[in-house]
mmCIF file of C-alpha atoms in Angstrom:
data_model
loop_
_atom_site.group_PDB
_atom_site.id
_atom_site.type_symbol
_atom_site.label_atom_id
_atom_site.label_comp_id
_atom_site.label_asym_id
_atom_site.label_seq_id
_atom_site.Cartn_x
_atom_site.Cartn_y
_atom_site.Cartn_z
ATOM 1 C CA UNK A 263 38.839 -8.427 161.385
ATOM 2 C CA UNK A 264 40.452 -11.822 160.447
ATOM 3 C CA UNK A 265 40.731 -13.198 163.969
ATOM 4 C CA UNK A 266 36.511 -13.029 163.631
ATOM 5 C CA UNK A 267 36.348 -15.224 160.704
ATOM 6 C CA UNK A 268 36.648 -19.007 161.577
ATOM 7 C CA UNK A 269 37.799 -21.469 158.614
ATOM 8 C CA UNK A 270 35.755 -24.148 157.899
ATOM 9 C CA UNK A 271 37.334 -27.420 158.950
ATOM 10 C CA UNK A 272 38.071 -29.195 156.016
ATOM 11 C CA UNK A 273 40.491 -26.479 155.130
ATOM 12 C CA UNK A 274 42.299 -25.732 157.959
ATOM 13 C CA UNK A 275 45.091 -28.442 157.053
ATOM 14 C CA UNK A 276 45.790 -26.132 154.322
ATOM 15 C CA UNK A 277 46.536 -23.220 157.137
ATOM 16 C CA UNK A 278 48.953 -24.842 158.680
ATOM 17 C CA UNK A 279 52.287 -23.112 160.406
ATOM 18 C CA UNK A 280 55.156 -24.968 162.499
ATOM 19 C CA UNK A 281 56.162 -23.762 165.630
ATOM 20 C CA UNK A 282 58.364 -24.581 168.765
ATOM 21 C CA UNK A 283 59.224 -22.723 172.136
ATOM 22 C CA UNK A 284 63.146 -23.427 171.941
ATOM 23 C CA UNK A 285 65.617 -24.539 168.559
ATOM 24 C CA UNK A 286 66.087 -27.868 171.070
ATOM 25 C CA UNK A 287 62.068 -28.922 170.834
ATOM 26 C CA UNK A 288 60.882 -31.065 168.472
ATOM 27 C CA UNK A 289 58.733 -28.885 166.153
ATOM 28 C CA UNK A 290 55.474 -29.009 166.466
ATOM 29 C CA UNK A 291 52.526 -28.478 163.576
ATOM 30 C CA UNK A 292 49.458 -26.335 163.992
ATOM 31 C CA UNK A 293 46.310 -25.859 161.735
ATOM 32 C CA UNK A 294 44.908 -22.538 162.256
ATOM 33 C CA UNK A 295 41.411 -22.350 162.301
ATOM 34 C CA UNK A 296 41.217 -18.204 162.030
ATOM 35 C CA UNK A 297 41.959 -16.511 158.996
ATOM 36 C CA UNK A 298 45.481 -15.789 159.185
ATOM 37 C CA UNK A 299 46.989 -12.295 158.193
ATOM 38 C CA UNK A 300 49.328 -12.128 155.069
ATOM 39 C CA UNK A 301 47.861 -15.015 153.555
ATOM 40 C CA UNK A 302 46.894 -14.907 149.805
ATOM 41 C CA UNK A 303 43.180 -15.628 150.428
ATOM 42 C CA UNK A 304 42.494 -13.657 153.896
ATOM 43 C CA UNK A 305 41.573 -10.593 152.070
ATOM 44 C CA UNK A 306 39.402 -11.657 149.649
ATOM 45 C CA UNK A 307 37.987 -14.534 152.323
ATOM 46 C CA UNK A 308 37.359 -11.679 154.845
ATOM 47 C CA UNK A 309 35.407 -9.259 152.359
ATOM 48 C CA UNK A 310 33.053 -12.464 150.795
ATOM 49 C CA UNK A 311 31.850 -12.975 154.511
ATOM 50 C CA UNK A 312 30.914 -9.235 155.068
ATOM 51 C CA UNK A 313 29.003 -9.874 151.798
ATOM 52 C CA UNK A 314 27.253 -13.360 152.743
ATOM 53 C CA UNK A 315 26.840 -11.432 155.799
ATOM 54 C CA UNK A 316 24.754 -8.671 154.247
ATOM 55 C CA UNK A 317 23.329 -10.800 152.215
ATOM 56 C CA UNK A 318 21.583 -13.031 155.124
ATOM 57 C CA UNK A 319 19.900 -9.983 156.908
ATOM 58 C CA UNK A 320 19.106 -8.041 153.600
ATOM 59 C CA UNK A 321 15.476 -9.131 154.122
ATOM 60 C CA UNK A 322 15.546 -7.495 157.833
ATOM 61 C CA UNK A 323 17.716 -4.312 157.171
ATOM 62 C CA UNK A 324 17.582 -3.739 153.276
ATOM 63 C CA UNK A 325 19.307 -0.470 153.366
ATOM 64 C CA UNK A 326 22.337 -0.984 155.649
ATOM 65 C CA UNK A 327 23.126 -3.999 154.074
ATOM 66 C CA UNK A 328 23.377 -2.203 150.385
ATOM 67 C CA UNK A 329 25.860 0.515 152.363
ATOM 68 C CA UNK A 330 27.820 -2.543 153.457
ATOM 69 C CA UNK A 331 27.600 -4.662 150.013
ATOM 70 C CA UNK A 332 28.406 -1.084 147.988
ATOM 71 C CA UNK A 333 30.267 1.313 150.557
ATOM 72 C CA UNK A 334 32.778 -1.012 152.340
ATOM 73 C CA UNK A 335 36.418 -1.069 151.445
ATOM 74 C CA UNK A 336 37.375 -4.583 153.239
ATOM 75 C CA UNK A 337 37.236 -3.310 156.959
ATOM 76 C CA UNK A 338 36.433 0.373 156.357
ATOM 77 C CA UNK A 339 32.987 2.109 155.469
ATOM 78 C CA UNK A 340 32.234 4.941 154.630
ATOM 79 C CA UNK A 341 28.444 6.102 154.071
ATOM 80 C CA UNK A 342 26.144 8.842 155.233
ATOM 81 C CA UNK A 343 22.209 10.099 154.678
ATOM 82 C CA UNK A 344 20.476 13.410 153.618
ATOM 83 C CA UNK A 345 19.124 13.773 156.811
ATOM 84 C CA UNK A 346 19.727 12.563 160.575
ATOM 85 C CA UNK A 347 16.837 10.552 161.732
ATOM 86 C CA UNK A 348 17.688 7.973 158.415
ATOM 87 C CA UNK A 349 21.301 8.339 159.410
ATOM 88 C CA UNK A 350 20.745 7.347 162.988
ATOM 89 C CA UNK A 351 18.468 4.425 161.797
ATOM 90 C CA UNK A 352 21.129 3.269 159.236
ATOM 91 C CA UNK A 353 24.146 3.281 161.933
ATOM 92 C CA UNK A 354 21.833 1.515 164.462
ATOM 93 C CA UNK A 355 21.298 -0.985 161.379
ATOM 94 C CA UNK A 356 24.774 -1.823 160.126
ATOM 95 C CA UNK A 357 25.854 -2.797 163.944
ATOM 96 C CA UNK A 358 22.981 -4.763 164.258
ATOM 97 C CA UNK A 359 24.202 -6.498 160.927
ATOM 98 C CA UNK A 360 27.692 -7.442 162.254
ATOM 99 C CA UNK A 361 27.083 -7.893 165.595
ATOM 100 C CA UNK A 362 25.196 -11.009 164.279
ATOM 101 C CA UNK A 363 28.609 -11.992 163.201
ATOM 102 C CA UNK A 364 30.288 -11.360 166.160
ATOM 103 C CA UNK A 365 31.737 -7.921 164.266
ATOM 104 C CA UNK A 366 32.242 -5.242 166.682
ATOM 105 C CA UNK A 367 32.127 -1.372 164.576
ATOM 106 C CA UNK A 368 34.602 0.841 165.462
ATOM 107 C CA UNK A 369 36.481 4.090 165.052
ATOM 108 C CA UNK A 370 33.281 6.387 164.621
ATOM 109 C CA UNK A 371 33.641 9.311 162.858
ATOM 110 C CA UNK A 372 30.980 11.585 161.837
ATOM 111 C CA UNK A 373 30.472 15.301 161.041
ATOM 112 C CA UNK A 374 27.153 15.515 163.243
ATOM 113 C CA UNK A 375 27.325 14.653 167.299
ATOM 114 C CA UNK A 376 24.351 12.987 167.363
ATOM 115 C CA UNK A 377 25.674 9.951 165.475
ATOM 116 C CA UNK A 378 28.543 9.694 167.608
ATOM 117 C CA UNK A 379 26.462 10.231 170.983
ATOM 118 C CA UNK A 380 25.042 6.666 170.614
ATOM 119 C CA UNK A 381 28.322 5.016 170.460
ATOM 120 C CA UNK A 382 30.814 4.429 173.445
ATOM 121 C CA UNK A 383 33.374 6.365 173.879
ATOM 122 C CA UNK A 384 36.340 3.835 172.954
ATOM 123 C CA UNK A 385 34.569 3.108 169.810
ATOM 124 C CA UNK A 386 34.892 6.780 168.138
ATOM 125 C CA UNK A 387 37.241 7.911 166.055
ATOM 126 C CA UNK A 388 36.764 11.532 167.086
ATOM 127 C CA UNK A 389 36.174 13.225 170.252
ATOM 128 C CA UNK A 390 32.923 14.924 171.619
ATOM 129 C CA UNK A 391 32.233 17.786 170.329
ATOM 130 C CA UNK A 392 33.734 18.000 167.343
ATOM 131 C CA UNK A 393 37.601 20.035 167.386
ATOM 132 C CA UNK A 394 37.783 23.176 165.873
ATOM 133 C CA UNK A 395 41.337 22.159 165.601
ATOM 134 C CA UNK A 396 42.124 21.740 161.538
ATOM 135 C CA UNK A 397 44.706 19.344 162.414
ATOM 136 C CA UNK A 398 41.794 17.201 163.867
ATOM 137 C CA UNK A 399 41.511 14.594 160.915
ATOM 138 C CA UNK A 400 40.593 11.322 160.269
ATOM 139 C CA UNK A 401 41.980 9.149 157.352
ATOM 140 C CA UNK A 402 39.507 7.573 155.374
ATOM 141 C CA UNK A 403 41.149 5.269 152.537
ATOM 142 C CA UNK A 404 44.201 7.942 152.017
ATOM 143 C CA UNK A 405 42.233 11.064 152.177
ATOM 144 C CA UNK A 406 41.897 13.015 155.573
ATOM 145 C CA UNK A 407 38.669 14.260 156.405
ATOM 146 C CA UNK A 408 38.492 17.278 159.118
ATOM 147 C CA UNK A 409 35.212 15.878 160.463
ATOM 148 C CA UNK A 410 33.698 19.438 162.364
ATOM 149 C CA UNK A 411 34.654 21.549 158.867
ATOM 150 C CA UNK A 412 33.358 18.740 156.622
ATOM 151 C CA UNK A 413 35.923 19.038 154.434
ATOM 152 C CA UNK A 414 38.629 16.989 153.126
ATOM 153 C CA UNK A 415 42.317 17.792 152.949
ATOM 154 C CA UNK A 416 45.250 16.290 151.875
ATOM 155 C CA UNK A 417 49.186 15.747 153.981
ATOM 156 C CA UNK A 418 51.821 15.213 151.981
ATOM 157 C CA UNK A 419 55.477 14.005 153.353
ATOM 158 C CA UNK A 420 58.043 14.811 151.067
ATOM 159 C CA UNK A 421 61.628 13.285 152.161
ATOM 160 C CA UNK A 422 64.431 16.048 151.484
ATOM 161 C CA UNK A 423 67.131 13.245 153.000
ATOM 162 C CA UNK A 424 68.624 11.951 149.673
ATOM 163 C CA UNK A 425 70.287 12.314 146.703
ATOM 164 C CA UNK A 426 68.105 13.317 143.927
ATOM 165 C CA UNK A 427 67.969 10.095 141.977
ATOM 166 C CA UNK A 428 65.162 8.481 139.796
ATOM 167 C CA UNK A 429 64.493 6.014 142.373
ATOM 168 C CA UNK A 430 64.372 9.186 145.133
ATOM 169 C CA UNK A 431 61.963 11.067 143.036
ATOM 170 C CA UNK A 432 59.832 8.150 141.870
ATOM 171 C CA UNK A 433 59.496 7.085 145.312
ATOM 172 C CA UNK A 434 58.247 10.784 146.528
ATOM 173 C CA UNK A 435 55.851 10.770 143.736
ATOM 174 C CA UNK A 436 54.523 7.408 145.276
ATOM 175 C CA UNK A 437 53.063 9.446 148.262
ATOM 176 C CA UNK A 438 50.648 11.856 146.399
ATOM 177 C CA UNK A 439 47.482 9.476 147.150
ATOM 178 C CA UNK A 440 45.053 11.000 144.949
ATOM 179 C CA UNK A 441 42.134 8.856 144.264
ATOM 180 C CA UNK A 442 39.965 10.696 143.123
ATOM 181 C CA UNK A 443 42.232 12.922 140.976
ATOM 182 C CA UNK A 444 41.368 16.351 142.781
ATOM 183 C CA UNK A 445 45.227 17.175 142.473
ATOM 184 C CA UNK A 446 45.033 16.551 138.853
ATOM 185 C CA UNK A 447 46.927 19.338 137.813
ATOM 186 C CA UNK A 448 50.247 18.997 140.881
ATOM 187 C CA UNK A 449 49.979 15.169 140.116
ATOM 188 C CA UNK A 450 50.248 15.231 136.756
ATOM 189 C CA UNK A 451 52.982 17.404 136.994
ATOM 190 C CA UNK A 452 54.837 14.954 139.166
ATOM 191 C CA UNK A 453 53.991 12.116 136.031
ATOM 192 C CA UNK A 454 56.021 14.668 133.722
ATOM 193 C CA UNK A 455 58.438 14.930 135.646
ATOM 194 C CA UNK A 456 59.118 10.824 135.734
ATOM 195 C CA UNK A 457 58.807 11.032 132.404
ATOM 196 C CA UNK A 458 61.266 13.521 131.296
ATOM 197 C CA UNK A 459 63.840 11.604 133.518
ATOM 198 C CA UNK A 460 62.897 8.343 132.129
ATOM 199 C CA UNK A 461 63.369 10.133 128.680
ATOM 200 C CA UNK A 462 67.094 10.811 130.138
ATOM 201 C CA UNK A 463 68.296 7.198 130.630
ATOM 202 C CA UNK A 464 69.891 7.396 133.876
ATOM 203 C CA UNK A 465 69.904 4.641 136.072
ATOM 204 C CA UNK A 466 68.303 4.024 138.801
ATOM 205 C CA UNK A 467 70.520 5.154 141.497
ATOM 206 C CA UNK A 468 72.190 7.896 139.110
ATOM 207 C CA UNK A 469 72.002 11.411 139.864
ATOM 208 C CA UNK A 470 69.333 12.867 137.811
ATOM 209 C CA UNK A 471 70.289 16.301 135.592
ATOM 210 C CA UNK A 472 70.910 19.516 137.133
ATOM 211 C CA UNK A 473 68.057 21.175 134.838
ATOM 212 C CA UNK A 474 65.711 18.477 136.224
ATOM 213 C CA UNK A 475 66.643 19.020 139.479
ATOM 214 C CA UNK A 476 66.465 22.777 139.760
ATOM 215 C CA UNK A 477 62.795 22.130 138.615
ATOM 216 C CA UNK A 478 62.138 19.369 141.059
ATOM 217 C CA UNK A 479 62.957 21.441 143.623
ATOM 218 C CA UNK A 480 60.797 23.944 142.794
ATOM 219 C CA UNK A 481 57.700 21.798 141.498
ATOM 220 C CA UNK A 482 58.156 20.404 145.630
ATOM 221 C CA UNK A 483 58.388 23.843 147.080
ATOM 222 C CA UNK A 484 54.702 24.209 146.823
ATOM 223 C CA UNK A 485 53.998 21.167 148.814
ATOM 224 C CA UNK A 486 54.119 23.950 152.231
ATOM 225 C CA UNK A 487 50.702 24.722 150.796
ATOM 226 C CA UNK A 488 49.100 21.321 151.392
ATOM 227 C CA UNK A 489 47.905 21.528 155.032
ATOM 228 C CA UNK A 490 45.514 24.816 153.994
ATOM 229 C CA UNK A 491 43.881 23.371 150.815
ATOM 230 C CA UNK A 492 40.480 22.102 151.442
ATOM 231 C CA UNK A 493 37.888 20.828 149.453
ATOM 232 C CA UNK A 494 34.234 20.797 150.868
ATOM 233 C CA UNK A 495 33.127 16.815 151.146
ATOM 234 C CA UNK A 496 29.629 17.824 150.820
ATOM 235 C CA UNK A 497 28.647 18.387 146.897
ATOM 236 C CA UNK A 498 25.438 20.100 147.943
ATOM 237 C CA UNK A 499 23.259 17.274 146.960
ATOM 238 C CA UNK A 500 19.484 16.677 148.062
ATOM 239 C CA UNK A 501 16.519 14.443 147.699
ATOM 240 C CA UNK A 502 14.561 17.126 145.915
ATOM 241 C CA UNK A 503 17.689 19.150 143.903
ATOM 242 C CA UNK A 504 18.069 19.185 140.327
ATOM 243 C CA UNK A 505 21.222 17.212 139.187
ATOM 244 C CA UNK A 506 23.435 17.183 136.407
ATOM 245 C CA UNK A 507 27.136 15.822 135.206
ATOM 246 C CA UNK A 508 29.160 17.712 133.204
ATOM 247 C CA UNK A 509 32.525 15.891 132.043
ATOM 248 C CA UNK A 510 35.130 17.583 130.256
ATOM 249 C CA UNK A 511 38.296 16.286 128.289
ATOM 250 C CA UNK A 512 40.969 17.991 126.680
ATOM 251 C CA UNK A 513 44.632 17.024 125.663
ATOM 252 C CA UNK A 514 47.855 18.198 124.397
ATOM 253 C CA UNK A 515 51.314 16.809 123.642
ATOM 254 C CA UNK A 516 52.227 16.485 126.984
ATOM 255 C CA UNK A 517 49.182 14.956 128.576
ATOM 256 C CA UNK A 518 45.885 14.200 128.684
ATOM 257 C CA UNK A 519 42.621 14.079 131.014
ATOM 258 C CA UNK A 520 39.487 14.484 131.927
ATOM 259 C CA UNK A 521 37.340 15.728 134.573
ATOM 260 C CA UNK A 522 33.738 15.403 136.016
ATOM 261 C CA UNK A 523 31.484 18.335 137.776
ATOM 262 C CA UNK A 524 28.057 18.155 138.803
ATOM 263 C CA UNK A 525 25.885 21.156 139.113
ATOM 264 C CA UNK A 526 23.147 21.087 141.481
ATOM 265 C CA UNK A 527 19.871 23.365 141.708
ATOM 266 C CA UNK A 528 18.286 23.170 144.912
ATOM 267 C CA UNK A 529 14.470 24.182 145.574
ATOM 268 C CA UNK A 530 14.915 27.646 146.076
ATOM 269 C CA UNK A 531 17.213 28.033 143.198
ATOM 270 C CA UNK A 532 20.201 28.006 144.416
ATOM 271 C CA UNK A 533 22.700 26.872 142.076
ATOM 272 C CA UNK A 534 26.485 25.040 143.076
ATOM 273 C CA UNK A 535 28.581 23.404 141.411
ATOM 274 C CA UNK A 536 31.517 20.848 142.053
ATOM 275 C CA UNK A 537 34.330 18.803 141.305
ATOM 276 C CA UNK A 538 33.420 14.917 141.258
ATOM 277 C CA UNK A 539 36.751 13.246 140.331
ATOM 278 C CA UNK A 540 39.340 13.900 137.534
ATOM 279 C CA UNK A 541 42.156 11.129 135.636
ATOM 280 C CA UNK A 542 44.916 12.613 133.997
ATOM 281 C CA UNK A 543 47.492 10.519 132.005
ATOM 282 C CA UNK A 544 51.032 11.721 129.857
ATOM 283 C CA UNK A 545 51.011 10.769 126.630
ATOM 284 C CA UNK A 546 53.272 7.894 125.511
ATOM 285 C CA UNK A 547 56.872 8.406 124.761
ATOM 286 C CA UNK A 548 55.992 7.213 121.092
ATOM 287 C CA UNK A 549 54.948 10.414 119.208
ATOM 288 C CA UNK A 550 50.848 10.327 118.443
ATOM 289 C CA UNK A 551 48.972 13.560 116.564
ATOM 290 C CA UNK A 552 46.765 15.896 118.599
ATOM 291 C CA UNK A 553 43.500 13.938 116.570
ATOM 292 C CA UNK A 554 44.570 10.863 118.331
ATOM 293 C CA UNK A 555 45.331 11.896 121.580
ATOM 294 C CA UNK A 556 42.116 14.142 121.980
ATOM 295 C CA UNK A 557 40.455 10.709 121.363
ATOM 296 C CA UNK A 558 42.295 9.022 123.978
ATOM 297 C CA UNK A 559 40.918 11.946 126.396
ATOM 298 C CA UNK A 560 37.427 11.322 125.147
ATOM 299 C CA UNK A 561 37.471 7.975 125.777
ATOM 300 C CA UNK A 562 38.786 8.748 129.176
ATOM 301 C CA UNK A 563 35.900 10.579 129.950
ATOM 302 C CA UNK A 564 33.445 8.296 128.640
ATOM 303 C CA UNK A 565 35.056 5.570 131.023
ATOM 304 C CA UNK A 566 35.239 8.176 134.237
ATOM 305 C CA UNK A 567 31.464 9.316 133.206
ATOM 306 C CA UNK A 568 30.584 5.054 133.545
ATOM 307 C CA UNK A 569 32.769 5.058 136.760
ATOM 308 C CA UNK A 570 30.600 8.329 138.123
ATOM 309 C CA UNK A 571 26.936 7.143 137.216
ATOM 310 C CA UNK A 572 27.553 3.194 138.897
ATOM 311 C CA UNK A 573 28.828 5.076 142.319
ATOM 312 C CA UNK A 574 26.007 7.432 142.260
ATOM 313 C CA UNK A 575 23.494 4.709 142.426
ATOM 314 C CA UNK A 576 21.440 6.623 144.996
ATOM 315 C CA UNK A 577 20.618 9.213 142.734
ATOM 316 C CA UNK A 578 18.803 9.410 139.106
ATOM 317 C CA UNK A 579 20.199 10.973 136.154
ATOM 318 C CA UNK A 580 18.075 11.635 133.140
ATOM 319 C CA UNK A 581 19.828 11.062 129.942
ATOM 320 C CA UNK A 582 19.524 14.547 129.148
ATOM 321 C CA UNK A 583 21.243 15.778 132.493
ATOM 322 C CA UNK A 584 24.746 14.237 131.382
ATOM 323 C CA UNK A 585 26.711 16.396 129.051
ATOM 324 C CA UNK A 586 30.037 16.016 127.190
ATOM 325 C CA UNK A 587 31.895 18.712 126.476
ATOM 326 C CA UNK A 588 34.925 18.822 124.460
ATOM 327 C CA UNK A 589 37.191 21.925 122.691
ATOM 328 C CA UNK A 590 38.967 19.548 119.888
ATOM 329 C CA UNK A 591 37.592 20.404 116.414
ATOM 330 C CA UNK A 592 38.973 17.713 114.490
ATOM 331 C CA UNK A 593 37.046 16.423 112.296
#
């Protein structure tokens, strides 16, 4: 992606790198005139000409380029359409977009065959047809997706090699990539059980209690159960359903959280609902009353609820469609 974006030339003398074939040549100075990988300002250089990019054929393809101004994650995108024909028109849109810039779009993935028909072969992701094969997944920003099941699942990689120290455990805890917080309740967990050896005041690279330990070991043992948990991608929404958001936020001395649903009625009157996204935090080492903490929770929810309603832009939500719910009766 960076080797496609040329510097302007008044600032490649601040991209400049020193080089020579052999220690016994004189070395030799170079201003690059590509963005250059690993530099402070690539990343944020790359995803501001995506934008300007969007922005210049808006007035040609309004659509695609709000999917590329909202749904792009520097060089990944991820996007889709209630139905196939707007789908088809979309994809054909968004590489007309960066092919103006000399972008090529690759990797293809898609849960339909259609959308993947119209792109060469070396440019998809996934084969044709779709595997039945669950191992069959593509990552999208952490999270696999099994693209012929539509669902998404989740690999975790626990390292057994190594003595059970805080920085062992902390750096196993690093790997459950949970954006969206539907692993709330193993991840939090895992944020306990930092905690309680934080709470113990061994060092890093100190051997952390055998009571820990024990538990660690069996809080882990469930991880075998991560390549058969699914969670559908689709959350049964369409042009013509009923929507609303239900958040929920509760708390207790250990932790706190909150969590978002939305329940859909479809025109025949069929009714689903599903997780949206969850946050879950311990409470702080420094002792706080249940009153307090239930308020933290609230205002966690009223934050994730924000969060929820700006990333659902293509859909409308009355004001009387999003509910609150909490159990704490403190007055």
């Amino acid at each position: 992606m960076y080797r496609q974006i040329r510097l302007h030339d008044d600032d490649t003398t601040f991209h400049r790198i020193l080089w020579r074939d052999d220690p016994s040549e004189e070395i030799r100075e170079y201003g690059m005139k590509r963005l250059t990988f690993g530099t402070n300002y690539a990343p944020c250089g790359a995803i501001q000409t995506v934008r300007d990019l969007a922005e210049t054929n808006e007035p040609t393809y309004p659509e695609a380029a709000k999917i590329i101004k909202k749904d792009i994650y520097v060089d990944d995108i991820i996007s889709g359409s209630h139905d196939l024909p707007s789908a088809l028109r979309l994809q054909k849109e968004i590489i007309e977009i960066f092919k103006s810039g000399c972008f090529d779009v690759k990797k293809w993935a898609s849960n339909t065959n259609e959308l993947l028909e119209v792109v060469p072969p070396e440019d998809r992701e996934v084969s044709i047809p779709l595997s039945l094969n669950p191992d069959k997944t593509v990552k999208t920003l952490g999270i696999y997706w099994n693209s012929k099941s539509d669902a998404l699942n989740f690999k975790f990689k626990y390292d057994t090699d190594g003595p059970l120290t805080k920085r062992f455990v902390l750096s196993n805890i690093a790997r459950l990539f949970d954006p969206m917080g539907l692993l709330a309740p193993i991840t939090v967990k895992a944020k306990l059980f930092m905690k309680r050896i934080w709470a113990s005041q061994c060092d890093w690279d100190e051997l952390i209690s055998s009571v820990i330990a024990d538990d660690w070991k069996k809080f882990v043992a469930q991880f075998t159960l991560f390549p058969s948990f699914e969670i559908p991608r689709w959350i049964q929404t369409t042009p013509d359903a009923c929507l609303q958001l239900h958040g929920f936020s509760d708390a207790s001395t250990d932790a706190y959280g909150a969590a978002i649903y939305i329940r859909c009625v479809s025109e025949d009157g069929v009714i689903s609902t599903r997780l949206l996204i969850a946050k879950s935090k311990v409470t702080p080492r420094v002792l706080q009353t249940i009153p307090r903490l239930e308020l933290r929770a609230a205002s966690l929810l009223a934050l994730l609820m924000a969060y929820v309603l700006r990333s659902l832009r293509h859909h409308h939500f009355d004001p009387t469609s999003i509910h609150f719910w909490t159990d704490s009766k403190v007055g």
